Amino acid sequence: MLRMARMPILLFLVAGALCVPAGAAEAGATILVHDQEEYSRATADLKPGDRVILANGEWRDFEMVFAGRGTSDDPISLTAETAGQVIITGQSNLRVSGSNIVVSGLVFKDGYSPTGEVISFRTSKTDLATDSRVTQVVIDRFNQPDRLQTDYWVALSGKRNRFDHSSLIGKTNAGVTLAVLLDEEGSRENGHRIDHNYFGPRPVLGSNGGETIRVGTSAYSMYDSKSVIENNVFDRCDGEVEIISIKSGANIVRGNLFLESRGSLTLRHGDGNLVDRNVFLGKGVEHTGGIRVINRNQTVRGNYLEGVAGDGFASALAIMNGVPNSPIHRYVQVQNALIENNTIVDSARMSLGTGADAERSAAPVGSKLRNNLFLFDGLGSRILIESSISGIAFSGNRIVAHPPLADMQGVTEQSVATTRANNGLLYAVDPALADVGAPRNLKLASIDDVGAPWYPKPKRASTFGGGSSIQVPLGENTLGEAIGRAKEGDRLLLAEGSYRVDRTLVVNKSISIEGASAARRSVIRFSRPSLFEMGVGGNLRLVQVEIDGSEAPDAVGNAVIRTSTKPMPAGFEIELDKVDVRGLSVNKAFDVITLGKGSLADRITIANSRFRDITGAVVAADAETDDLGRYNADYVTIRKSEFTNVGNAIVSLYRGGTDESTFGPHLLFEDNRVVRCGHAERRGEAATLALHGVQHALIERSVFEGSAPLRVVQTTGNPATLISGNTFKNTPRPILTESIAKGPVRVTMQQNTFDGSGP
Ligand code: CA
């Protein structure tokens, strides 16, 4: 029978000196498998104590099902011959069900799951895993080729399962990194443990669905999950406004470290959760957040937050306003919250009644805020009260360096001497304040103690640089050949003179193309509709080059730089410094940069550059017209540049819909000179800058002359738009509108000069 059939393999194994203790009284068989057929045979009828070992090497297109019933004394295990040397690639995944299963040592990379999960704790809707463990596994950039395609990397179902000491790094496509599912009754009150994991960098997704952990969904949020998330490190988990989204009851989030992660730990739905002894170190990184409280009976105790730079939903502490009689997917009023013994240091904001508006009108009730320590660095109003706080009882809090708050009884303002303890955190020196703020014995989770110990953690590296410098000879197609040969991070150095390009150059690595000098000009001409196409893995930096589009043919979608027409798996960066672009006029809409649907630029940065005689846009980032809260560029920065006779809006940046899951898009437009721009009508409107749903826009110290108006449409959330210190000559006043909020337009206009009437 099957188990007999394994004998030759087992004998071979022992002969092969794999360590099987002679005469061990263990149940089960140990089987080393070398290919998928051997795996299928070995796993067809697993018995308690069986141990299946994947041989070192690459396993491609491997959909593993590992199901059986072990016992607590004799679990069934799947592991690697050597931890970290079994690489699962291609279209692969792992599904586990049964009981007392242990999986370890596997690395998923260079591929993606053909299904909705990479690792699932069920093999069908009814076959769930219980008392099982996945430990020391790695999922590294195992992303769907289309970033809008949704999947989970880890989906926990069943009961009492543990996911621990694993590394989940670089998820770029939509969908939660690790989800706890409550849709089956057999998965509720589950007691799962998610601990000692390394949640590595997750770049901005640019829409909802970029959470690193989600426990439950709104539809099942009335159920208790009883999951424990503890001693994990979240390192640069930036996907969206929620790093952890709790959408169920009775969970514990304890002892985690949130490092430079944008977004917050959000008690989004469900009651009776405990957030205890977590440390948030924002290090001043924009949009780093803390803890956001919604719903009933939540306890937030003993947490420490320092350098958290976010505000609004991403405030260090945000106690939200609710919706009266809230539907299940909206915001249940905060009732009976206990917020005690937390320390907040040098952070931008604590917010009470966060998100109060016509719909969210129910202020917190029956809640206590006590014995917290707030150490602010002085200036500005760090505590924002957006609603009534009569339902919050304050006692024993200490607050330093903040203007008096008459309506916060029980908050004592005083000078508090502090010192850093051995754990690196700040505490009050005065022994009388020993019980105020975070506990003295708070232990920071260490990045060295989490994740798969044998797998490296990603460093903080800059996008460009790190490679070699390569001289590119003048001539036809020499640039294309150089890009083809270039390695990640290389600098391609151009000579003085002319380069001709007869094909679209696909950029699928980080490269920098640099001209000779400001005086000795390097000119690129191209004879296809586009010069560069941003491909998978590409980042492009152009320095000190001239781009002349006059030899390009008339084609739909002409652009100097465009994104791939194929779906993109990840974001990318484009940087132009001291670049001259001219002669984009063969048809009516020749852009400098066109970002296609489904693409997201992390950053587009333009500085010290000149653009003239261009019929299209300089940055066309308005392809996401489905109004689902998606957009094409997270940060667009344009500084110290000149624009003359640009037909469409210099920047067209569009984010439609009412979703509140993203911090972006952002626009910074400063110290620029704009002459005769924006007169071509796009979608029936002429504009020099066309912003729709941009969350942060600063337009300052620029001169607009003989140009179309700026157009700003404000949508959801609390957009911050400042138009300051600009000069408008023969240019109409900006056209500012609110598409959702009632009342005056929330755009700050200050110190602008208007000279002459509009054309
Ligand atoms: Ca979300």
PDB file of N, CA and C and ligand atoms in Angstrom, residues 208-209 211 240 242 661, ligand 1:
ATOM      1  N   ASN A 208      -7.762  51.457  -1.456  1.00  0.00           N
ATOM      2  CA  ASN A 208      -8.074  50.591  -0.323  1.00  0.00           C
ATOM      3  C   ASN A 208      -7.544  49.184  -0.632  1.00  0.00           C
ATOM      4  N   GLY A 209      -7.335  48.373   0.416  1.00  0.00           N
ATOM      5  CA  GLY A 209      -6.859  47.011   0.197  1.00  0.00           C
ATOM      6  C   GLY A 209      -5.358  46.858   0.369  1.00  0.00           C
ATOM      7  N   GLU A 211      -3.868  46.963   3.440  1.00  0.00           N
ATOM      8  CA  GLU A 211      -3.605  46.703   4.848  1.00  0.00           C
ATOM      9  C   GLU A 211      -2.550  45.598   4.995  1.00  0.00           C
ATOM     10  N   GLU A 240      -1.564  51.568   2.955  1.00  0.00           N
ATOM     11  CA  GLU A 240      -2.720  52.480   2.987  1.00  0.00           C
ATOM     12  C   GLU A 240      -2.884  53.039   4.395  1.00  0.00           C
ATOM     13  N   GLU A 242      -4.612  52.093   6.880  1.00  0.00           N
ATOM     14  CA  GLU A 242      -4.684  51.112   7.958  1.00  0.00           C
ATOM     15  C   GLU A 242      -3.517  50.127   7.833  1.00  0.00           C
ATOM     16  N   SER A 661      -8.978  55.739   2.024  1.00  0.00           N
ATOM     17  CA  SER A 661      -7.921  54.788   2.404  1.00  0.00           C
ATOM     18  C   SER A 661      -6.510  55.239   2.066  1.00  0.00           C
TER      19      SER A 661
HETATM   20 CA    CA B   1      -8.569  49.789   4.394  1.00  0.00          CA
END
